[in-house]
Coordinates of C-alpha atoms in Angstrom, one line a residue:
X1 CA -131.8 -32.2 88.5
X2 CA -132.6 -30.1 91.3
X3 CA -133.9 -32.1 94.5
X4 CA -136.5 -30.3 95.0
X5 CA -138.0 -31.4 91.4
X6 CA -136.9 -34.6 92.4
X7 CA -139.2 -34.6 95.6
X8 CA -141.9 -33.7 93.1
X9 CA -141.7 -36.0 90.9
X10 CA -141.2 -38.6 93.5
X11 CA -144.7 -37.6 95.1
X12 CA -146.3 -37.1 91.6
X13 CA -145.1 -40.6 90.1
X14 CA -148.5 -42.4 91.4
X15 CA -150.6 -39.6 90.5
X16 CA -153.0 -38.8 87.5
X17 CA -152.1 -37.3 85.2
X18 CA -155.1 -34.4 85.6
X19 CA -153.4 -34.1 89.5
X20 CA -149.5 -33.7 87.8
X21 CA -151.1 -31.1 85.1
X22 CA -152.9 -29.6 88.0
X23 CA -149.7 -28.7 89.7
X24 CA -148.4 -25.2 89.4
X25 CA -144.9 -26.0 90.9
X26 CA -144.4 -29.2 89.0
X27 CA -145.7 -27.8 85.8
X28 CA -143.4 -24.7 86.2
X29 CA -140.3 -26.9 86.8
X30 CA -141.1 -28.8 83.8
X31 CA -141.3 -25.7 81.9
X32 CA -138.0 -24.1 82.6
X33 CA -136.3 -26.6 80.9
X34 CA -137.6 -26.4 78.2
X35 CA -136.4 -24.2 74.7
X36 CA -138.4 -21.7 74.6
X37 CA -140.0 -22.6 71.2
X38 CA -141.6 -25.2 73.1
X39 CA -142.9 -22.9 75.9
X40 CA -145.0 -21.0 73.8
X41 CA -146.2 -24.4 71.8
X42 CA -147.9 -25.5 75.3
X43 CA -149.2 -22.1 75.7
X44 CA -152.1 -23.4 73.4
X45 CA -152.8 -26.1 75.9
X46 CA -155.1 -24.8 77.7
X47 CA -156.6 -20.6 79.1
X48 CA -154.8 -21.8 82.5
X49 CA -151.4 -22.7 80.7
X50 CA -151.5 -20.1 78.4
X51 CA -151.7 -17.7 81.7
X52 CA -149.2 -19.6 83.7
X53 CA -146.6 -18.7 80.9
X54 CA -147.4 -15.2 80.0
X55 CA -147.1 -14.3 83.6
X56 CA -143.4 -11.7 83.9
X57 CA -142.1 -13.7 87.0
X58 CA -142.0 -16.7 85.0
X59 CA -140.6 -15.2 82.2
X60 CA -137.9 -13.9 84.0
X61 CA -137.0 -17.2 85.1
X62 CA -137.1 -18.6 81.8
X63 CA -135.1 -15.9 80.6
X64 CA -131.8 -16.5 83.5
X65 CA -131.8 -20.0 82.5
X66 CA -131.8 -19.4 78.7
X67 CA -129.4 -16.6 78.3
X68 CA -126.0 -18.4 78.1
X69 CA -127.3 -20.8 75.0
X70 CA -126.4 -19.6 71.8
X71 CA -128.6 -21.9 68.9
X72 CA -127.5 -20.2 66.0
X73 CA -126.7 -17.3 63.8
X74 CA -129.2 -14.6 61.8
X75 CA -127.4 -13.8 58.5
X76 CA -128.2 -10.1 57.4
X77 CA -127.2 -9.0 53.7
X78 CA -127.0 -5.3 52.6
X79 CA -128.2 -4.8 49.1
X80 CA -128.9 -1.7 46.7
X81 CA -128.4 0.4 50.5
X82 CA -131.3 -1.6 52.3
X83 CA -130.7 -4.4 54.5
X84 CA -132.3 -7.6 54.4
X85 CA -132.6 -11.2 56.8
X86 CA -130.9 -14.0 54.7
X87 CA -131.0 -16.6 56.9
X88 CA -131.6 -17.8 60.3
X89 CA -130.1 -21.4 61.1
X90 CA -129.6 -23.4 64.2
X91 CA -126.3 -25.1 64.9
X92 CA -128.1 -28.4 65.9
X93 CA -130.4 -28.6 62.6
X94 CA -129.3 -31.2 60.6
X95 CA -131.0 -29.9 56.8
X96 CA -128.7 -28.1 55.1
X97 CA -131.3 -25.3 54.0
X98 CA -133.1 -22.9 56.6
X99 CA -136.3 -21.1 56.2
X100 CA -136.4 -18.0 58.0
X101 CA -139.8 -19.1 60.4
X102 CA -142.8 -17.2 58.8
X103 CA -143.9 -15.0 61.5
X104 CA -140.4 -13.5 61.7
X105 CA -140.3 -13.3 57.8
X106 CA -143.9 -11.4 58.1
X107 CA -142.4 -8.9 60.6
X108 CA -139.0 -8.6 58.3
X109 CA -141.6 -7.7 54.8
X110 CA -143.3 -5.4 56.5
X111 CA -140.4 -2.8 56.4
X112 CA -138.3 -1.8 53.2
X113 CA -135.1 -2.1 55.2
X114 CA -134.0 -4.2 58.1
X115 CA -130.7 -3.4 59.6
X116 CA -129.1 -5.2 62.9
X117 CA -127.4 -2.7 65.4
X118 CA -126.8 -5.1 67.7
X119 CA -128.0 -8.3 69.5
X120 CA -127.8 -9.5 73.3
X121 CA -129.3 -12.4 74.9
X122 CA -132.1 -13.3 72.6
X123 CA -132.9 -9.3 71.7
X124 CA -132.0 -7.8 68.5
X125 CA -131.6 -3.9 68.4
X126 CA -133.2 -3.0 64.4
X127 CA -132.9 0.1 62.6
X128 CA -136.1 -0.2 60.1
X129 CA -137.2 1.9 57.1
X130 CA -140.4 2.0 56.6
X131 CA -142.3 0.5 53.1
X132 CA -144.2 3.8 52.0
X133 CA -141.9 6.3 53.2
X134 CA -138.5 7.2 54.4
X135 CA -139.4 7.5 58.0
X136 CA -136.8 5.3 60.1
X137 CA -137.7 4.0 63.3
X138 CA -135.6 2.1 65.8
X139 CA -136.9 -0.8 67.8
X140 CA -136.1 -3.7 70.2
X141 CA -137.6 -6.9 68.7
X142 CA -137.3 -10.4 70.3
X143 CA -137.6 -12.7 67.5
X144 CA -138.5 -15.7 69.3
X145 CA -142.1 -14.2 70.7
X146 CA -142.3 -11.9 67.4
X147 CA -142.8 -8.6 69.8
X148 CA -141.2 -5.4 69.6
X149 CA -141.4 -1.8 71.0
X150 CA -140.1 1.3 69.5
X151 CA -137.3 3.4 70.9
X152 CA -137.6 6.7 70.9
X153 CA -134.7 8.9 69.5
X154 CA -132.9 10.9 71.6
X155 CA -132.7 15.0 70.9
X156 CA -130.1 15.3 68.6
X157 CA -129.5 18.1 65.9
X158 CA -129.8 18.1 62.2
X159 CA -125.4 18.4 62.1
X160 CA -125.8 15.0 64.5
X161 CA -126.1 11.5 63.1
X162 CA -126.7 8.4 65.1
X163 CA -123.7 6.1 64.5
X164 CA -125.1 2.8 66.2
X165 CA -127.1 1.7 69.6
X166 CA -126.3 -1.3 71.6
X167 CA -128.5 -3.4 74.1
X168 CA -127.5 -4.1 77.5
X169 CA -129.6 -6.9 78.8
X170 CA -128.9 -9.5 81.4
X171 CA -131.6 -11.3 82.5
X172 CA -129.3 -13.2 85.3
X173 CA -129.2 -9.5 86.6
X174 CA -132.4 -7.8 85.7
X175 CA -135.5 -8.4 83.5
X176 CA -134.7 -4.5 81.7
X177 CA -132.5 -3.6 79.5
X178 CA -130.7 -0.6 78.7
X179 CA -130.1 1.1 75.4
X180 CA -126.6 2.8 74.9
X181 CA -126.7 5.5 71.8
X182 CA -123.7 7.1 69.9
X183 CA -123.8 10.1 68.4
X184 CA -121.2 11.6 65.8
X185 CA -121.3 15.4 66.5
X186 CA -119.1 17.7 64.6
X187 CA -115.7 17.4 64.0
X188 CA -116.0 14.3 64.5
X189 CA -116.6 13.7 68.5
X190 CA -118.5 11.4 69.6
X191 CA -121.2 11.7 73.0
X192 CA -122.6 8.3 74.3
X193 CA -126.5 8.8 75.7
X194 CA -127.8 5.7 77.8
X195 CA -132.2 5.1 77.9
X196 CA -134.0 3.1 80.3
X197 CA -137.1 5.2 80.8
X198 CA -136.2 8.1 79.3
X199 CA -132.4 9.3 77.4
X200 CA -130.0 10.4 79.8
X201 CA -126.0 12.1 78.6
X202 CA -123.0 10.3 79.5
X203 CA -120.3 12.9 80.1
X204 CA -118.4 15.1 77.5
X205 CA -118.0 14.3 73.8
X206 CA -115.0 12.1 72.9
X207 CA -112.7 12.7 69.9
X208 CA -111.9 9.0 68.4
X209 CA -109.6 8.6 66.2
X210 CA -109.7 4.8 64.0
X211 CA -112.3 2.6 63.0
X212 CA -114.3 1.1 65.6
X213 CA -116.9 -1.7 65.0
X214 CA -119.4 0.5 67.4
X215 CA -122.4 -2.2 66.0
X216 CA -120.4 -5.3 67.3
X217 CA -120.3 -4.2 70.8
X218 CA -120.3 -7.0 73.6
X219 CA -122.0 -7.0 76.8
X220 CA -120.9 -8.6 79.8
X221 CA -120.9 -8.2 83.0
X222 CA -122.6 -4.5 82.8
X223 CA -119.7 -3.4 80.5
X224 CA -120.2 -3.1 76.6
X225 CA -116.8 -3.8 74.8
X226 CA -116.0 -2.5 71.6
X227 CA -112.8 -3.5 69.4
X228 CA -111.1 -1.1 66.6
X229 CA -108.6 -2.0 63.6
X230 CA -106.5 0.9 64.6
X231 CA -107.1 2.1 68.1
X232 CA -107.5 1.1 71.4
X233 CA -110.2 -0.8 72.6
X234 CA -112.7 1.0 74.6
X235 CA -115.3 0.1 77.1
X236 CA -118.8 1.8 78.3
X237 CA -119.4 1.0 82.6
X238 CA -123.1 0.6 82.1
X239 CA -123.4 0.9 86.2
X240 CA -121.8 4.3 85.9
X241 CA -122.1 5.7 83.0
X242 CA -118.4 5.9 82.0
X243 CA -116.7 5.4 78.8
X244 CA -113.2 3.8 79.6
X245 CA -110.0 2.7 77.7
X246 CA -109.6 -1.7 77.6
X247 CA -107.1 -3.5 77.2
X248 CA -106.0 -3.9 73.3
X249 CA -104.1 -6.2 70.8
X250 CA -100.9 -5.1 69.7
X251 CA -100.9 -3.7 66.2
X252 CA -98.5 -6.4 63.8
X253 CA -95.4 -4.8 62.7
X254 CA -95.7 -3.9 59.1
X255 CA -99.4 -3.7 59.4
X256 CA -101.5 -1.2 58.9
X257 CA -104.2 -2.7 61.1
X258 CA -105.2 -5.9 62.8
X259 CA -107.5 -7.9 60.6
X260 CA -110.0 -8.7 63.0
X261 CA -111.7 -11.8 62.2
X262 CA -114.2 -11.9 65.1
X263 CA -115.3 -10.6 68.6
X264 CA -117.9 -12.1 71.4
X265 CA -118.3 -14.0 74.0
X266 CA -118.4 -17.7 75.1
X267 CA -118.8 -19.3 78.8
X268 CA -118.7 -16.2 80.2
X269 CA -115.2 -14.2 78.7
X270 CA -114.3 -12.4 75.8
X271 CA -112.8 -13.6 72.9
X272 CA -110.8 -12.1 69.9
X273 CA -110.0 -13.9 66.4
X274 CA -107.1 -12.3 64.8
X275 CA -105.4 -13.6 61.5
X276 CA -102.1 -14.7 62.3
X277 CA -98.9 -12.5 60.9
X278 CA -97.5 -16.0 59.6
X279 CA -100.4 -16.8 57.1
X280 CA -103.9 -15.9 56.5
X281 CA -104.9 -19.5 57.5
X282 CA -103.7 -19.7 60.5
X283 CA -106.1 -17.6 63.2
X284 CA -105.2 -16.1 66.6
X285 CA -107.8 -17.0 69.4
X286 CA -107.6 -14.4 72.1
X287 CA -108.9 -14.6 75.4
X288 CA -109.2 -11.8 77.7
X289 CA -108.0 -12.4 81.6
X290 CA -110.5 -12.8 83.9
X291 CA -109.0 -9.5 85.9
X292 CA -109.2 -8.0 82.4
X293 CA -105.5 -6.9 82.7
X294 CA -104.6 -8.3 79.4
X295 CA -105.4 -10.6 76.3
X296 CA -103.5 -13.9 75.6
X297 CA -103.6 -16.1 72.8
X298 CA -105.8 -19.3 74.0
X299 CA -105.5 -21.4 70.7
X300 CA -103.6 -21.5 67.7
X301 CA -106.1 -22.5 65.3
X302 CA -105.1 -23.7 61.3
X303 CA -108.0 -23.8 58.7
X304 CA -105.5 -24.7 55.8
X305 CA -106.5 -28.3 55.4
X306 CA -110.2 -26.9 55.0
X307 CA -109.0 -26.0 51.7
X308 CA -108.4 -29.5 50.2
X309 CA -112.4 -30.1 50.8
X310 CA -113.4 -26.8 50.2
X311 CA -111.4 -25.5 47.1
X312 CA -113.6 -22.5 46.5
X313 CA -111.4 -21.0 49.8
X314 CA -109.2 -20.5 47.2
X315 CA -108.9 -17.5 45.0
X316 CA -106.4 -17.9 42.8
X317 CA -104.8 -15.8 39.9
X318 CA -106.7 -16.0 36.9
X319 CA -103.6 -16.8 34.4
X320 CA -100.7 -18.2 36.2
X321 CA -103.3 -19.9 38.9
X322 CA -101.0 -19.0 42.2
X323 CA -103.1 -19.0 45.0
X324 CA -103.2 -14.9 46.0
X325 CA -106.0 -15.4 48.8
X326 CA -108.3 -17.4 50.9
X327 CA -112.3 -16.2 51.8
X328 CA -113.8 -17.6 54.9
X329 CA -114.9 -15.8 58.0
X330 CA -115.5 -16.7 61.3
X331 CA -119.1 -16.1 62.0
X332 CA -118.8 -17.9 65.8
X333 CA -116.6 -18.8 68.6
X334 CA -118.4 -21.4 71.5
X335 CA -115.9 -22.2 74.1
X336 CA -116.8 -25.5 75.3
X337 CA -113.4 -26.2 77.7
X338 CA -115.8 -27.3 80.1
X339 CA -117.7 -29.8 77.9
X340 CA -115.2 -30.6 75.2
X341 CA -116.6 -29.2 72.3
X342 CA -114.6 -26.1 71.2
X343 CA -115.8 -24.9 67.6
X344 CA -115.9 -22.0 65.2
X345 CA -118.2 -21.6 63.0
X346 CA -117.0 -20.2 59.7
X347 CA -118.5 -18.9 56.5
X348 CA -117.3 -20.1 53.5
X349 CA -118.5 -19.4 49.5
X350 CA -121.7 -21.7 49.2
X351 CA -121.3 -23.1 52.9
X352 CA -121.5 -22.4 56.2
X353 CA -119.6 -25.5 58.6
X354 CA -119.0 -25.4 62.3
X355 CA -115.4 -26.6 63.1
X356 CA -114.2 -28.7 66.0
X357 CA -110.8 -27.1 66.8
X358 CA -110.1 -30.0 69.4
X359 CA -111.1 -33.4 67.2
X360 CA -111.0 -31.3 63.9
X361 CA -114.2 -32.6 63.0
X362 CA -116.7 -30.8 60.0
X363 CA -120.5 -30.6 60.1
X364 CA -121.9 -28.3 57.1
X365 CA -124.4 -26.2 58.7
X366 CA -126.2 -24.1 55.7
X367 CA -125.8 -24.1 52.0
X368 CA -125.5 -20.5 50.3
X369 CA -126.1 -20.3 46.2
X370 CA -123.3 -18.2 45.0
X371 CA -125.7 -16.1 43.1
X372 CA -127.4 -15.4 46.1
X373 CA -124.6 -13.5 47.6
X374 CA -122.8 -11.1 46.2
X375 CA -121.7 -8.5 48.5
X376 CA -119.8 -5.7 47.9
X377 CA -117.5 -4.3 50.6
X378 CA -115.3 -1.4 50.0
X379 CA -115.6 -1.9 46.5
X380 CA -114.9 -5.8 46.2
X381 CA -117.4 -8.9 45.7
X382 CA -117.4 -11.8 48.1
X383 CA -119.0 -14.9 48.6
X384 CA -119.1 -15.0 52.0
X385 CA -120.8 -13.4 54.5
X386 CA -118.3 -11.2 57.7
X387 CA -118.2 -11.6 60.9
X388 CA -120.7 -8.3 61.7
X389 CA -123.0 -9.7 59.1
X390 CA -124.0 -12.9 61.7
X391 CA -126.3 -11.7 64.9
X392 CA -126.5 -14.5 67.8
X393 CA -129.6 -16.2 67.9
X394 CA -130.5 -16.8 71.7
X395 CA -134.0 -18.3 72.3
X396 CA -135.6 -16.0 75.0
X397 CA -139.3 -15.2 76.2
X398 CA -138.1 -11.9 77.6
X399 CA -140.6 -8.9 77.5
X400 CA -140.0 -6.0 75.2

């Protein structure tokens, strides 16, 4: 608690209550720490409330001391070629069945397609199709004040196609974002265009060879990091407009890839989930250095005994019954070295659990029906949903 709140509440605690409401400093103290689900709840107070939190400045302020807080996941499911919002659960919520909350699931319905491109700090970056047509728009939408704004698309030709777009939004820096777009021109280079106000090229088209997972991009510390199965890793300088080579796992020996099992950030640094060369149950947890010279394995992380409690991890051999696989995924990494809780949260057929890596404790977080998800990725079904199939959920009251 900051002293100077202190001070205020220390000459408000004799007051009325009509003289503590009346207070613009005390009231906006009081405000800012709240989630902002509860922010716009008081905005029905009163005309002078409601205008005391729609103002930008106090937004903004909101927004720096929200942006860090990841509350949980948005599951999105492609199906028949259209893309649809599963779920949306919070990691505190205790109920084991989410409902998606009905204004979002109005602005969802009202397209025939919703697909994520990308999410930072609170903001999702949506690629929609519309119900009546096959226009396709691209937007920014903050699902937490249920406002979005169109992007425009930037002049590309009909041999072009718009591989992904990423946000760049910090609100500890600015209350803007920026928009970074890829473009697959012929032969298969690629040209990067960044839009504030208007779209602007980046330099020269780039021939990239591998699979990169352009629509799982990070952003941190005005750089956007993207991670590839076969390739280096490369990184965009937002400031200036540079695409640059990062460092990069090594490749296993034998393999034909890494098997990626998730990329993000936590408390401030990047972190990479590889499965381990040993077994499939046993993951990798990267970190990369502060001077981002190099990754290093952080934690050594075994999901194995997960299988005795969950058995349908196990995909076995129809007729001899030896086990030939596992499915799970790791949805989310949270870092908490500071605060002692350090958890993944993984994605298993019919359940979704965070996992305390430290204490090796369970909480189920979401039930799944298996007939509710069948997805089929590169010809195969699963019951469980990827890595680039969760979006962070970041409560902000950001303008769009």
């Amino acid at each position: 608690m900051t002293e100077n709140f202190k001070q205020m509440i220390s000459k408000s605690s004799f007051c009325p209550a009509e003289k503590i409401a009346g207070s613009d400093d005390l009231l906006k103290e009081i405000l800012l720490r709240l989630p902002a689900s509860s922010v716009l709840r008081f905005s029905c107070v009163s005309h002078r409330w409601r205008f005391f939190i729609s103002d930008p400045y106090f937004r903004q302020l909101h927004s720096r001391r929200s942006a860090a807080i990841t509350d949980g996941l948005f599951l999105f499911r492609k199906s028949d070629k259209k893309y649809h919002l599963d779920h949306l659960f919070n990691f505190s919520d205790t109920s084991k069945r989410k409902v998606v909350p009905s204004n979002i699931r109005t602005f969802t319905d009202s397209f025939r397609s919703v697909e994520p491109l990308h999410c930072c700090n609170g903001l999702l970056c949506l690629k929609l199709l519309q119900l009546d047509n096959d226009d396709v728009l691209y937007c920014v939408y903050n699902p937490r004040t249920n406002r979005h704004t169109n992007i425009p698309l930037p002049d590309i030709n009909d041999e072009e196609e718009i591989v992904s777009m990423n946000l760049a939004f910090d609100p500890k820096r600015s209350s803007n974002y920026k928009i970074i777009c890829i473009v697959k021109e012929r032969l298969g280079f690629l040209r990067w265009l960044t839009f504030s106000n208007n779209w602007k090229e980046s330099g020269q088209g780039v021939r990239v060879r591998g699979e990169y997972y352009f629509g799982k991009g990070v952003f941190l510390n005005g750089t956007i990091y993207w991670t590839s199965k076969h390739s280096a890793f490369v990184c965009f300088d937002m400031d200036n407009d540079s695409l640059k080579i990062m460092p990069s796992t090594s490749v296993p020996e034998g393999r034909n890839g890494r098997k990626i099992k998730y990329f993000g950030e936590s408390a401030g640094n990047l972190h990479l989930i590889e499965e381990n060369v040993l077994r499939s149950t046993l993951l990798n947890v990267f970190e990369l250095e502060n001077d981002y010279s190099n990754w290093y394995v952080k934690y050594v992380v075994d999901v194995d005994d997960l299988t005795r409690l969950f058995p349908l991890m196990v995909i076995n051999e129809p007729e001899s019954l030896d086990v030939i696989g596992y499915q799970f995924d790791v949805l989310c990494f949270v870092d908490g070295e500071k605060d002692g809780k350090t958890m993944l949260v993984l994605s298993l057929p019919e359940k979704m659990i965070s996992y305390d890596i430290k204490n090796m404790s369970i909480k189920e977080l979401l039930n799944v029906q298996l007939e509710e998800l069948h997805l089929s990725i590169e010809g195969f079904i699963v019951y469980n949903y990827k890595w680039y199939h969760a979006y962070k959920h970041v409560e902000t009251l950001a303008l769009v």
